[in-house]
Structure formats: C-alpha cells, structure tokens
PDB file of C-alpha atoms in Angstrom:
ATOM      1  CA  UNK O   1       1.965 -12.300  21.050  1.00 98.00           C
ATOM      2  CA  UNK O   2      -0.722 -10.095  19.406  1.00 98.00           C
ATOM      3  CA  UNK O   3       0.882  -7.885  16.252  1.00 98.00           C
ATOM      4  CA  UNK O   4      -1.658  -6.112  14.196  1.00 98.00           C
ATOM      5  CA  UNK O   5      -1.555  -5.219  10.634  1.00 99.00           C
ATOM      6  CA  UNK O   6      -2.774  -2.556   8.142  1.00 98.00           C
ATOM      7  CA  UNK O   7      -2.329  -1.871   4.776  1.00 98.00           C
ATOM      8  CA  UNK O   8      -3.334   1.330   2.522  1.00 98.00           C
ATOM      9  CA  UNK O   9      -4.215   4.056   5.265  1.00 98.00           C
ATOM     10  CA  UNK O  10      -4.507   6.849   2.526  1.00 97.00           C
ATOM     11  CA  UNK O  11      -4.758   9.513   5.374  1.00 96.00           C
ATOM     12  CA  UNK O  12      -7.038   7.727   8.302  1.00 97.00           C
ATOM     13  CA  UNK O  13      -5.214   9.102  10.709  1.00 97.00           C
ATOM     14  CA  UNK O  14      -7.807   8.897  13.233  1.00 96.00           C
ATOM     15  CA  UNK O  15      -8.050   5.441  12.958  1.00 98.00           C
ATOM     16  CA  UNK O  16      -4.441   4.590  13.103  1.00 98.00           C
ATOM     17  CA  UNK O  17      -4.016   6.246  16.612  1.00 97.00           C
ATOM     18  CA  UNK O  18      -6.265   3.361  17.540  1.00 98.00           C
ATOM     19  CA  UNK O  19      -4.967   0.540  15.458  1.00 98.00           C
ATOM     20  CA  UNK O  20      -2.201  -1.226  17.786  1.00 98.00           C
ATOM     21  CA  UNK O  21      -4.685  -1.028  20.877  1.00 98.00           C
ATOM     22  CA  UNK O  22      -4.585  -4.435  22.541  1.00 98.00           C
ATOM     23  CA  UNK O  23      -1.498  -5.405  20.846  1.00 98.00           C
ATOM     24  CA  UNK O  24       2.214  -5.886  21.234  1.00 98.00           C
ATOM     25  CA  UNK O  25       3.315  -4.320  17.873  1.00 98.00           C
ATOM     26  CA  UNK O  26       1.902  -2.609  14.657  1.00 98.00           C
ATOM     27  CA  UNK O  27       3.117  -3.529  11.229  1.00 99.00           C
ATOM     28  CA  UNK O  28       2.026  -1.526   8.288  1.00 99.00           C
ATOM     29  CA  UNK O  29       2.417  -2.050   4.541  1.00 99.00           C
ATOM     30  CA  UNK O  30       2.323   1.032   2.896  1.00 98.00           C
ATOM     31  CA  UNK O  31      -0.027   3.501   1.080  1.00 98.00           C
ATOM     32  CA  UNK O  32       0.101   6.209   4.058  1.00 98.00           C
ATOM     33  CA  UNK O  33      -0.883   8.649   1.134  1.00 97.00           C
ATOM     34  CA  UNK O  34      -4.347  10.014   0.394  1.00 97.00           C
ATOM     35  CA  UNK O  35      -4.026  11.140  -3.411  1.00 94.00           C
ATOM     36  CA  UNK O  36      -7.393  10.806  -4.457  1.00 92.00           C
ATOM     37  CA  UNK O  37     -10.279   9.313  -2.787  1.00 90.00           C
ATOM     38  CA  UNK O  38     -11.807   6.724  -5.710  1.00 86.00           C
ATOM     39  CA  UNK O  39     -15.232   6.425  -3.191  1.00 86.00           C
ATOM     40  CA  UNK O  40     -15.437   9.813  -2.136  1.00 91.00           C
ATOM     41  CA  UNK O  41     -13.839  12.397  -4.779  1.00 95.00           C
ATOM     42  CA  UNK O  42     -13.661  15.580  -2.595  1.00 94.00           C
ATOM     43  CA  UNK O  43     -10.563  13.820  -0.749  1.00 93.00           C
ATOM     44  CA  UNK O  44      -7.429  13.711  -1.281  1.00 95.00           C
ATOM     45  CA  UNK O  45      -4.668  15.984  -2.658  1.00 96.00           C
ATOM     46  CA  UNK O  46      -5.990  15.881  -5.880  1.00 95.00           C
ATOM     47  CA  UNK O  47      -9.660  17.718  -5.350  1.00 96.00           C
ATOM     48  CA  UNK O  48      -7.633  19.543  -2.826  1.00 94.00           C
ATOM     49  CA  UNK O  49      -5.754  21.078  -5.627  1.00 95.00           C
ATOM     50  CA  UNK O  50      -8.097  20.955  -8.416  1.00 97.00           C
ATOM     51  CA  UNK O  51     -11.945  20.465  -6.864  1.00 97.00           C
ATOM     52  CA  UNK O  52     -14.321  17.562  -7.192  1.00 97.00           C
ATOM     53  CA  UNK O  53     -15.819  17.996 -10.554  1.00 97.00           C
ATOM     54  CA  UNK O  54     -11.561  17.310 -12.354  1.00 97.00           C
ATOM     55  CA  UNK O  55     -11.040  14.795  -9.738  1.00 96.00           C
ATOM     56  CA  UNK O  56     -14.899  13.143 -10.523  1.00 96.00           C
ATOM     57  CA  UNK O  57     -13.435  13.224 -14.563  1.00 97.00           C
ATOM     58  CA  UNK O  58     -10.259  11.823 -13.639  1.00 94.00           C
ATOM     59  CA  UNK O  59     -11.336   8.772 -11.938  1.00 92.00           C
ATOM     60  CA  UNK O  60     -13.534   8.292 -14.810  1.00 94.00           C
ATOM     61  CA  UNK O  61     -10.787   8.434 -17.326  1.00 93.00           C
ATOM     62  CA  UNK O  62      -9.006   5.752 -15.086  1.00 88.00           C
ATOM     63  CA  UNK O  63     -11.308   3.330 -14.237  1.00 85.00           C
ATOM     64  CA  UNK O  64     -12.071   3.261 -17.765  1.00 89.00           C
ATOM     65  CA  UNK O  65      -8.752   2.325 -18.270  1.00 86.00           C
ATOM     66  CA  UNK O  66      -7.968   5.501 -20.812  1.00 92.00           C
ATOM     67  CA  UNK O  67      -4.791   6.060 -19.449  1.00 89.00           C
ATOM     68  CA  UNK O  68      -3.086   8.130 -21.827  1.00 92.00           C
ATOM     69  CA  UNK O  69      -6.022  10.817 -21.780  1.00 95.00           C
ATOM     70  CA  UNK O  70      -6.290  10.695 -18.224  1.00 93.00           C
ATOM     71  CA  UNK O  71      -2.502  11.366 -18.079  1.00 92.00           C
ATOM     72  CA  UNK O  72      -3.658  14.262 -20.487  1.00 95.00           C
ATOM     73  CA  UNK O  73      -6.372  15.738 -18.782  1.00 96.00           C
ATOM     74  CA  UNK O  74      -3.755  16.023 -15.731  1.00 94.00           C
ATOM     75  CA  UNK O  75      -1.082  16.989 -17.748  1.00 94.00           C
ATOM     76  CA  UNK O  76      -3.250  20.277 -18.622  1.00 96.00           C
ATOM     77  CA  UNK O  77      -4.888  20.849 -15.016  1.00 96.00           C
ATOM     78  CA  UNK O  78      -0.655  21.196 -13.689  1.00 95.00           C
ATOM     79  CA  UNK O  79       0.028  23.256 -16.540  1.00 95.00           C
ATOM     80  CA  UNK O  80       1.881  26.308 -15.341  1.00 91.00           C
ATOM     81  CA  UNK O  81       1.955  24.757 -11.506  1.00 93.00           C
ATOM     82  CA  UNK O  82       5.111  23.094 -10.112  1.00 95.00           C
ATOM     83  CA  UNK O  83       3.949  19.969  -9.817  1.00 92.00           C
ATOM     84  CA  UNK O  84       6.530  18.844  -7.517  1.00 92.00           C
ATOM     85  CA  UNK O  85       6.362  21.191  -5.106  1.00 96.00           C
ATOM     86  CA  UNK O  86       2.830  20.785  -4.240  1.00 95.00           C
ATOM     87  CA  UNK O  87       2.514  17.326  -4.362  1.00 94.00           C
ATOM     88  CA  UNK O  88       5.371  17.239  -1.962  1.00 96.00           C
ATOM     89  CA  UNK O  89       3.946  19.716   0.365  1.00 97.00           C
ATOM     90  CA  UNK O  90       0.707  17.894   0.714  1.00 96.00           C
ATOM     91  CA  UNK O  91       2.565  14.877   1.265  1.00 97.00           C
ATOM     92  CA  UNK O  92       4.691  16.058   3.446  1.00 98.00           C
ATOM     93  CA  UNK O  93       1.696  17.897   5.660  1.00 97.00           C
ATOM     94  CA  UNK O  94       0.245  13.951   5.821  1.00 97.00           C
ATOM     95  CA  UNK O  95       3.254  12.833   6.581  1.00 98.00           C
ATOM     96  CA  UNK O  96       3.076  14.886   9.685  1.00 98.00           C
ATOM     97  CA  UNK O  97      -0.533  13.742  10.655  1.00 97.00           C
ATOM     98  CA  UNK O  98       0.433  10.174  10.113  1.00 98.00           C
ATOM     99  CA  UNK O  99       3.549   9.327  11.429  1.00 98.00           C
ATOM    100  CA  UNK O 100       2.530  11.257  15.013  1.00 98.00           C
ATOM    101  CA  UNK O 101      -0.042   8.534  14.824  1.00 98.00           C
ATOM    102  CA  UNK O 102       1.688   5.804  14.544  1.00 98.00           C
ATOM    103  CA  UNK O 103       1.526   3.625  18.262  1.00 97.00           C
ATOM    104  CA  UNK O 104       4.922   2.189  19.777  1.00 97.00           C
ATOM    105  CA  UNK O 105       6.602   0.262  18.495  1.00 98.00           C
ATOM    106  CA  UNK O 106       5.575   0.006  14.637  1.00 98.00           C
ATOM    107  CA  UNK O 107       7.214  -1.261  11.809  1.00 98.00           C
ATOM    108  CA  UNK O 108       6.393  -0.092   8.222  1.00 98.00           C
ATOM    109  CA  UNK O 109       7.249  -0.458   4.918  1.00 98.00           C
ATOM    110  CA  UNK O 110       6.405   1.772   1.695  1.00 98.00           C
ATOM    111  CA  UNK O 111       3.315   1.313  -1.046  1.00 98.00           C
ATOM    112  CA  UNK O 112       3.582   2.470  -4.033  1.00 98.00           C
ATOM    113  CA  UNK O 113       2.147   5.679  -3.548  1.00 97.00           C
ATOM    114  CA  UNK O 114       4.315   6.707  -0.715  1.00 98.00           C
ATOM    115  CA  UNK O 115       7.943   8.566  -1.403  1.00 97.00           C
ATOM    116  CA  UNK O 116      10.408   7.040   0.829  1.00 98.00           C
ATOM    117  CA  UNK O 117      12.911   9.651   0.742  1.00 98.00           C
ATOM    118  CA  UNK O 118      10.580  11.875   3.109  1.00 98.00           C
ATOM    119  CA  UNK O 119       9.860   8.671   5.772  1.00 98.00           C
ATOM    120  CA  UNK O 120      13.165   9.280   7.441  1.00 98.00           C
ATOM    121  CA  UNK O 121      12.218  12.948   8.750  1.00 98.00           C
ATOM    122  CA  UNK O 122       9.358  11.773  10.086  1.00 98.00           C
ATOM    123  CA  UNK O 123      10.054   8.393  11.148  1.00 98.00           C
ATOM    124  CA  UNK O 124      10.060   8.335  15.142  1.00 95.00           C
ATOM    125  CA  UNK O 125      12.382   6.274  17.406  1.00 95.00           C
ATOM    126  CA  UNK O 126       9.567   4.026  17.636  1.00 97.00           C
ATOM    127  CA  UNK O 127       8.786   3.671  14.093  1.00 98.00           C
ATOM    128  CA  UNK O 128      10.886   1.101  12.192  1.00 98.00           C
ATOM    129  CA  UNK O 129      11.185   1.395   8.330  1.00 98.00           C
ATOM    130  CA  UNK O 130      11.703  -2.003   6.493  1.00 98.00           C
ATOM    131  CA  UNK O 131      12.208  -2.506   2.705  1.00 98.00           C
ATOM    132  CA  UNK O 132      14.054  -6.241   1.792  1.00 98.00           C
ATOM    133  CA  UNK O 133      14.739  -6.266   5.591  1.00 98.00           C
ATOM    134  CA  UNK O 134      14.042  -8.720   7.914  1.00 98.00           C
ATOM    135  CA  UNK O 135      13.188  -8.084  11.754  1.00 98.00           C
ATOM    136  CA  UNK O 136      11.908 -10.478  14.774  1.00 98.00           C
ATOM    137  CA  UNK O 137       9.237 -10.013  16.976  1.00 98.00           C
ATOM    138  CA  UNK O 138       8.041 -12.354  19.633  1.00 98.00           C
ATOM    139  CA  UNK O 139      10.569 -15.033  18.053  1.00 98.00           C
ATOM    140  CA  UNK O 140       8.821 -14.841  14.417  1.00 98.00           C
ATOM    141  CA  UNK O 141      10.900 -13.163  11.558  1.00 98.00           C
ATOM    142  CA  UNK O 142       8.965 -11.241   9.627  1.00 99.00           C
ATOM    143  CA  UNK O 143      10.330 -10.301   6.490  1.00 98.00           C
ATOM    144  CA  UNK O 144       9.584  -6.591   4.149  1.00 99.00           C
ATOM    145  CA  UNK O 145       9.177  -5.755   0.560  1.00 98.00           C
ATOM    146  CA  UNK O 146       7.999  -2.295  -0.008  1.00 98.00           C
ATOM    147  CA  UNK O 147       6.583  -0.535  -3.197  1.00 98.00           C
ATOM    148  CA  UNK O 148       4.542  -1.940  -6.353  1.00 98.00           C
ATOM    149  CA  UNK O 149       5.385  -2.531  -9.974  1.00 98.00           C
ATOM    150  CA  UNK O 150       5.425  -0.473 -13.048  1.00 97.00           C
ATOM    151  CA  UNK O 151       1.902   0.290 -14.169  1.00 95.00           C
ATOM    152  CA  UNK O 152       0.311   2.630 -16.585  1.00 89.00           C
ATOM    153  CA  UNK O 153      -0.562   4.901 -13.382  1.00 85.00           C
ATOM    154  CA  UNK O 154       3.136   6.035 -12.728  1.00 90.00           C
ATOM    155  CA  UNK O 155       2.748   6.393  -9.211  1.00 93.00           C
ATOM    156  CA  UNK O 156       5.576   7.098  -6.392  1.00 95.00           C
ATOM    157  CA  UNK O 157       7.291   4.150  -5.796  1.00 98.00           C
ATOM    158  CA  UNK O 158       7.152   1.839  -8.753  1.00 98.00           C
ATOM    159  CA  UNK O 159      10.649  -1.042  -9.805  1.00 98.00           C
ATOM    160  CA  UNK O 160      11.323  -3.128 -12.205  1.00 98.00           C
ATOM    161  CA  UNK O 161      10.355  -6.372 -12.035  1.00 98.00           C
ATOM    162  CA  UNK O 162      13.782  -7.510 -11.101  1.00 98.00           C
ATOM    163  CA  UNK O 163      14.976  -4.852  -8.736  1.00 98.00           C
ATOM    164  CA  UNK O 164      11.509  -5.949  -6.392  1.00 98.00           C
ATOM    165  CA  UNK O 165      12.666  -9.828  -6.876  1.00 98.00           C
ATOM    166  CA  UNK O 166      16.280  -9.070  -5.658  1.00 98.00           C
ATOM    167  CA  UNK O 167      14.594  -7.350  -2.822  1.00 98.00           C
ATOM    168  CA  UNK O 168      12.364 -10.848  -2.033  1.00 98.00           C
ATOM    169  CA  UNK O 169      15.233 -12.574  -2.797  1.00 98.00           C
ATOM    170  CA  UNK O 170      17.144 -10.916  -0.001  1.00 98.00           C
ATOM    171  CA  UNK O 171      14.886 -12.140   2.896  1.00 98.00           C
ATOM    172  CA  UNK O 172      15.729 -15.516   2.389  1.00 98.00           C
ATOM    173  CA  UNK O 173      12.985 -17.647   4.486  1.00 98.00           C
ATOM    174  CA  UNK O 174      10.929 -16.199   7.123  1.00 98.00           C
ATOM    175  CA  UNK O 175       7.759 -16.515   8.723  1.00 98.00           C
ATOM    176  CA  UNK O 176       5.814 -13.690   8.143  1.00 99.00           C
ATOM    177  CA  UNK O 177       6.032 -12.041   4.306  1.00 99.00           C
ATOM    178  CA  UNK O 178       4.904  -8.786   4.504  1.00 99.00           C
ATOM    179  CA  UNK O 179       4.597  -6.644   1.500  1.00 99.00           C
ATOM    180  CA  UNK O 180       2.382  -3.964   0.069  1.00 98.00           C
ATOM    181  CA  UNK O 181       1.539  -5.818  -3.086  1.00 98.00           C
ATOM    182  CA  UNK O 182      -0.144  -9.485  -3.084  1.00 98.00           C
ATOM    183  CA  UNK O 183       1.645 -12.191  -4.989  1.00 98.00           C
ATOM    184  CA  UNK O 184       0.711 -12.746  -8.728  1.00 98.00           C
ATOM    185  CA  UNK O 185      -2.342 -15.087  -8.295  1.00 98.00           C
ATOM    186  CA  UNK O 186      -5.681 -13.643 -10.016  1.00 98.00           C
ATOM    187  CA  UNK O 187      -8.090 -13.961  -7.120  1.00 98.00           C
ATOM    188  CA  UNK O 188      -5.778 -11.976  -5.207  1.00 98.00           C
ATOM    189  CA  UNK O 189      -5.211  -9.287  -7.683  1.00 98.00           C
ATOM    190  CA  UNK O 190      -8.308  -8.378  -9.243  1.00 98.00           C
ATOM    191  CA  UNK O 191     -10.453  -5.495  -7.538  1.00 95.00           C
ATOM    192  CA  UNK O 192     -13.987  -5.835  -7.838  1.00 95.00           C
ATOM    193  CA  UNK O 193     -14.917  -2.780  -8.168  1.00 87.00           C
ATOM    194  CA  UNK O 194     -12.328  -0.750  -9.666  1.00 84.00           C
ATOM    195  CA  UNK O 195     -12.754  -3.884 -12.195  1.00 85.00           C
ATOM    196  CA  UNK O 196      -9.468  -4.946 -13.251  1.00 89.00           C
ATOM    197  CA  UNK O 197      -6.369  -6.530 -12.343  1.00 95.00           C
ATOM    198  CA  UNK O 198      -3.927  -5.031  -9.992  1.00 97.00           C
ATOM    199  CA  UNK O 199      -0.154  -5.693 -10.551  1.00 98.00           C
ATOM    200  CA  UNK O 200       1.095  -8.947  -8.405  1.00 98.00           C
ATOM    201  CA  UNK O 201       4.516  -9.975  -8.238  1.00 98.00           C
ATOM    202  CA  UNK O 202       5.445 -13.538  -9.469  1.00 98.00           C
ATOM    203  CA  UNK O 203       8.989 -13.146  -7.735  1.00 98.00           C
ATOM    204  CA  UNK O 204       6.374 -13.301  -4.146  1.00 98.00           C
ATOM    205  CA  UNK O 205       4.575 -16.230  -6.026  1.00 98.00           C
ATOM    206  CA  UNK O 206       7.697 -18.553  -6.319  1.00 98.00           C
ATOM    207  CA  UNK O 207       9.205 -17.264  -2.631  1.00 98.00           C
ATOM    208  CA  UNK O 208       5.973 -18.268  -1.576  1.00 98.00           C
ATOM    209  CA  UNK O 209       6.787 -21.857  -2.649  1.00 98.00           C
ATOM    210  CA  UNK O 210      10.094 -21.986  -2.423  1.00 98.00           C
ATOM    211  CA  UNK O 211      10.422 -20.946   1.382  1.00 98.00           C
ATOM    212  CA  UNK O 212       6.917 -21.826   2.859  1.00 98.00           C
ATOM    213  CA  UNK O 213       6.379 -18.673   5.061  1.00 98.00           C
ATOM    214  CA  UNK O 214       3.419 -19.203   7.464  1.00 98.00           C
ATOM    215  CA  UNK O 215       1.845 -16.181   6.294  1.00 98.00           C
ATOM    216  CA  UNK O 216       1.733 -13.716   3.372  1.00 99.00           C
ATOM    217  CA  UNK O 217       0.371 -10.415   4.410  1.00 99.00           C
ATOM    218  CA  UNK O 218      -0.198  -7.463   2.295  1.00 99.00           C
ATOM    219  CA  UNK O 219      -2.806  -5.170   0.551  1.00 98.00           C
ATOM    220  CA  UNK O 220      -3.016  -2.543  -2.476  1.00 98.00           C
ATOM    221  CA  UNK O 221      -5.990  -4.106  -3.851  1.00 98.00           C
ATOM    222  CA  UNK O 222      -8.922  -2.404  -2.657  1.00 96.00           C
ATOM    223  CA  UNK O 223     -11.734  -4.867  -2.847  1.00 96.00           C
ATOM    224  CA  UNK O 224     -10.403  -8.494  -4.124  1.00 98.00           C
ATOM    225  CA  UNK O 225     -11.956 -11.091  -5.675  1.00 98.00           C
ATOM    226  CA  UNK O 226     -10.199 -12.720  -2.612  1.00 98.00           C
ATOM    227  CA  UNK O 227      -9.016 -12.171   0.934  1.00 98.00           C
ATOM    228  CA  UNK O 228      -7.600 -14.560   2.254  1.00 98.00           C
ATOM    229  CA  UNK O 229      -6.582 -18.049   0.253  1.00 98.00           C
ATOM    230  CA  UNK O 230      -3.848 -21.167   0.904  1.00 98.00           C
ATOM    231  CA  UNK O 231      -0.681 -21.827  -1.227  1.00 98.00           C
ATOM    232  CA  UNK O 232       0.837 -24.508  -0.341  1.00 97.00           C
ATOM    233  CA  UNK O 233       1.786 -24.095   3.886  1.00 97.00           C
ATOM    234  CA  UNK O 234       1.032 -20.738   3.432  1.00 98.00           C
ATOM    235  CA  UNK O 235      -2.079 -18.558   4.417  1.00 98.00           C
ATOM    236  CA  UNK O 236      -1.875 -15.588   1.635  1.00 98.00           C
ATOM    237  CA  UNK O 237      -3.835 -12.328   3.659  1.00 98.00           C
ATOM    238  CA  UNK O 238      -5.308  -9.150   2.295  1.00 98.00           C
ATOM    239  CA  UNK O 239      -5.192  -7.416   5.643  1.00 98.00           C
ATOM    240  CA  UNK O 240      -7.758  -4.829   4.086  1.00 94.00           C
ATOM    241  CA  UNK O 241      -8.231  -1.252   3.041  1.00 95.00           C
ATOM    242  CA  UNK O 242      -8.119   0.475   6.069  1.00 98.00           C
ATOM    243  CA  UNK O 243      -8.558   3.812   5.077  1.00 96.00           C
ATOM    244  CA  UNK O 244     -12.114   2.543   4.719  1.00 95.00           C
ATOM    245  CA  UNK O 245     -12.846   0.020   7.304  1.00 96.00           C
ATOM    246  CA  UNK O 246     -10.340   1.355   9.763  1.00 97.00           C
ATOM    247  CA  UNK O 247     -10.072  -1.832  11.680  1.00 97.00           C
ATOM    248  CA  UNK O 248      -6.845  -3.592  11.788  1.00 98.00           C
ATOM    249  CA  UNK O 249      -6.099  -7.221  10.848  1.00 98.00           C
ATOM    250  CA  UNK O 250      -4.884  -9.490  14.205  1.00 98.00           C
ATOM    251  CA  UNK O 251      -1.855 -11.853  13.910  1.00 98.00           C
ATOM    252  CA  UNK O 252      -1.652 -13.849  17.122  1.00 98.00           C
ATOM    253  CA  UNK O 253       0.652 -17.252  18.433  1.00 98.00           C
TER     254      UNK O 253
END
C-alpha cells in the first residue's frame, strides 16, 4: 500500500490534482484555505480584498507579534463591509477549486483555517471527512483530529483545549495519528521563520505515549525547527507545507 499525505494546501490546487498519482489513497490534514500568502502578499483573500500594500502591513503587525493592533488595523480595513459574507464567498469559490481536485478516494480532515460547516456541500462521494474518527485502509487504522487551538490569531476552527483532547481521546489506539496540528514538543512547533512557537497539543503528546501509534502525521507549522523526530515507537512527521513545495509526503507497508 502507497497512501500519500498533505497538509496546509492554502489554495494549490494545481498541485493537488497531482498529489495521489502513484498511490492507493490521499489523506489530507487541513488548511485547504488561502487567507493570506505570508511569502508572497498579493495572494490570498486578504490582498484580494484589500491589495498588497494592507496585506504587506498586516503580516508585519503579526509576525511582530502585535496582535491587538493588527486585529485593529483589520478591524478598520472591514469597517462598513460584511465581513462574513465575503470571507465566506471567497471561501466558498476555493472550496469549489479544491475539492474538484481532490483524487479518489481521499480522506480529509479540517485545519484551523478551514470552516467545516461548508465541507459537506462540496465534499464528493469520494472524499471522506474525518474529525475524532477513525477509518482503515490497507489493514492500518488511521485515526483524525481536525482543527488547532485557541491562539491570539482567532482563526476558523479553533477548541478548547479539552474539547480537542476528548476528540484524541475518542480514537483510542491506532496506527496512523493524523492531525492538522503537531503534538506539543518545541522542535516540532516552532517555525523558523515566522519565528515563534506554533500551538501543539499536549493531549497528542500523552496519546502519543500512551497508545504507541506507528506514526504521527500532521502539519500547520510552516517551516519547523523539525520534521520529522522519534517519541518513543513512534515516528512524529511534518508532512510539509504543500502549498509551497507541492509534493506530497509517501506512507508505504
């Protein structure tokens, strides 16, 4: 069996119609949506909306960590826009792109800038949407944990801390943990160039342990400190940005 994986597409649809070539089955874990393009500040639905100088400021503000006037500096470009409406329509428009892209079969779960009410419209027969589910393929179980945790960025799909451990907690053991955030361990949460620490879940951490999953698959930080490291019996895997290398990462047994 040859399943391959991807993690924070943030609108490469070109490159998803050609990421399950050569293999049985593709599993993806999240971040479909291209809000703003941190390398290249003309994409996304933000300079779509507001042009590349606000969106240049913007990513400024965050990566500086100045939340609270980033958060202001938005606040007053949506002034006197519906905010929800557009956003959704933009998402929804990816959506489209996206889904259409997705190869047969493929199973997905959300990241935390994705809206999971929408998936279900455009969620094909071949498409199968996990989130604290558990599926086989090719006799390994492979178990899903959508979303991230609350941050100062307020995106989509952010829990609490315990809602996203009952969700872990409801896979029970399994041999392939897929999720969209990594487990809380440093090296695996800091991006390099975004400099600073990305939420990681402890409630992954201590499943990790506890159940001894051959792998640990996931994404949502950008550029870590590290890809790929052992806990225990298990082989903990960044699978990659893949809106930016658009290659997939290859699971075989």
């Amino acid at each position: 069996m040859r399943v391959h994986v991807v993690s924070d597409v943030h609108g490469n649809s070109r490159d998803l119609a050609r990421a399950g070539d050569g293999a049985d089955a593709l599993v993806c874990l999240g971040d479909l949506v291209l809000f703003l393009d941190y390398a290249d500040h003309s994409r996304g639905i933000f300079p779509d909306l507001f042009g590349t100088e606000n969106a240049h400021r913007i990513v400024e503000l965050r990566t500086a960590r100045r939340f609270e006037e980033a958060r202001a500096f938005g606040t007053g470009l949506w002034a006197g826009l519906d905010r929800n409406a557009a956003i959704e329509a933009a998402v929804r428009k990816q959506y489209a792109e996206l889904f259409a892209a997705f190869p047969h079969p493929t199973y997905a779960t959300y990241g935390n800038v994705d809206i999971p009410r929408l998936w279900p419209e455009y969620a094909g027969s071949g498409t199968t949407v996990l989130d604290g589910q558990r599926t086989e393929i090719g006799g390994l179980v492979f178990g899903f944990v959508g979303g991230g945790l609350r941050t100062p960025m307020h995106t989509p799909y952010e829990i609490d801390d315990a809602e996203y451990a009952e969700k872990v907690a409801a896979l029970g053991k399994v041999d392939v943990l897929c999720t969209h955030i990594p487990p809380d361990v440093p090296e695996l949460c800091y991006d390099t160039v975004a400099r600073r620490f990305e939420r990681g879940s402890s409630a992954l951490l201590e499943a990790i342990h506890a159940t001894r999953p051959r792998y640990a698959l996931f994404g949502h930080v950008h550029q870590p400190l590290t890809r790929r490291m052992r806990i225990g019996a298990t082989e903990c895997v960044n699978v990659g940005h893949f809106a930016s290398t658009g290659r997939p990462w290859a699971l075989e047994w």
